[in-house]
Amino acid sequence: MRLELLVSCVNQDVEKLLATMHLQSDAVVVNQCGRDAYEEIAHDGHTARVFHSKEQGVGRSRTKALREASKEYLLFSDEDIVYEEGYEAVVTKAFDSHPEADMLLFNVIAQEGRRTYYNETYHRVTRLNCGRYPAYSIAARTKRLKESGITFSYLFGGGATYSNGEDSLFLMDCVKHGLKLYATTEILGHETPRASTWFFGYTEKFFFD
């Protein structure tokens, strides 16, 4: 296996979660749950390395997963994404077909009313258009991303001081560093409906953040 799924989740039964997500690759799971522990879970011929953590904040959990990533490619994920059959092959083939890309942004179908992007062509992603992409669209060559030293902000995102924006800040940092980002048309999965962990309406805090 050449791909590792990096899953950020909150208070989950991880074994059930992996089945729900239709996991078909190895994974690193960071489960924010009020305790510190480590376990490995076998699922359908793959291994999930699970880090249960007392720390809060999606930026912390994504950064922890990134540091633990060990495969050739990585794909960020959330607990509410369900993957299509064969997504691992789709990601690895896309990188093999595009050696110019350090990172690829894939289509994941958002739940009704929450779509911020849909890639209809293969194109370069720059500081002018990187702000629309969620973290779960992002795949990367693990070595290139780790060499850059770029991580997610601990201040922004669900569970952090400021309620959202960690994905946009991350992508902007990648562009500024000189990593080559491209959007691609393949669909990897879909988002399932759930209550937001950070959006509670257009409040004063929302606009301040």
Short mmCIF file of N, CA and C in Angstrom, two decimals, residues 8-14 17 30-35 52-53 56 79:
data_model
loop_
_atom_site.label_atom_id
_atom_site.label_comp_id
_atom_site.label_asym_id
_atom_site.label_seq_id
_atom_site.Cartn_x
_atom_site.Cartn_y
_atom_site.Cartn_z
N SER A 8 -8.94 12.75 11.34
CA SER A 8 -9.16 13.52 12.56
C SER A 8 -10.59 13.31 13.01
N CYS A 9 -10.80 12.88 14.27
CA CYS A 9 -12.15 12.61 14.74
C CYS A 9 -12.28 12.96 16.22
N VAL A 10 -13.52 12.96 16.71
CA VAL A 10 -13.81 13.35 18.09
C VAL A 10 -14.72 12.31 18.73
N ASN A 11 -14.27 11.74 19.85
CA ASN A 11 -15.08 10.82 20.65
C ASN A 11 -15.71 9.69 19.83
N GLN A 12 -14.89 9.00 19.07
CA GLN A 12 -15.38 7.95 18.19
C GLN A 12 -15.00 6.55 18.67
N ASP A 13 -15.89 5.58 18.39
CA ASP A 13 -15.54 4.16 18.43
C ASP A 13 -14.82 3.90 17.10
N VAL A 14 -13.50 3.88 17.13
CA VAL A 14 -12.72 3.93 15.90
C VAL A 14 -12.96 2.72 15.01
N LEU A 17 -16.04 3.35 13.20
CA LEU A 17 -15.83 4.47 12.29
C LEU A 17 -15.15 4.03 11.00
N VAL A 30 -6.37 10.09 14.68
CA VAL A 30 -6.22 10.83 15.94
C VAL A 30 -7.62 11.11 16.46
N ASN A 31 -7.92 10.48 17.59
CA ASN A 31 -9.26 10.54 18.18
C ASN A 31 -9.22 11.41 19.44
N GLN A 32 -9.79 12.61 19.36
CA GLN A 32 -9.83 13.51 20.50
C GLN A 32 -10.94 13.03 21.44
N CYS A 33 -10.54 12.47 22.59
CA CYS A 33 -11.54 11.75 23.39
C CYS A 33 -11.33 11.85 24.90
N GLY A 34 -10.42 12.71 25.37
CA GLY A 34 -10.25 12.87 26.80
C GLY A 34 -9.32 11.88 27.46
N ARG A 35 -8.61 11.06 26.68
CA ARG A 35 -7.63 10.14 27.26
C ARG A 35 -6.49 9.96 26.28
N HIS A 52 -5.36 7.97 20.60
CA HIS A 52 -6.39 8.62 21.40
C HIS A 52 -5.72 9.76 22.17
N SER A 53 -6.36 10.93 22.19
CA SER A 53 -5.68 12.11 22.73
C SER A 53 -6.60 12.97 23.57
N GLN A 56 -7.25 19.02 22.36
CA GLN A 56 -8.37 19.44 21.54
C GLN A 56 -7.91 20.33 20.41
N GLU A 79 -14.14 12.52 10.03
CA GLU A 79 -14.94 11.37 10.44
C GLU A 79 -16.23 11.20 9.66
#
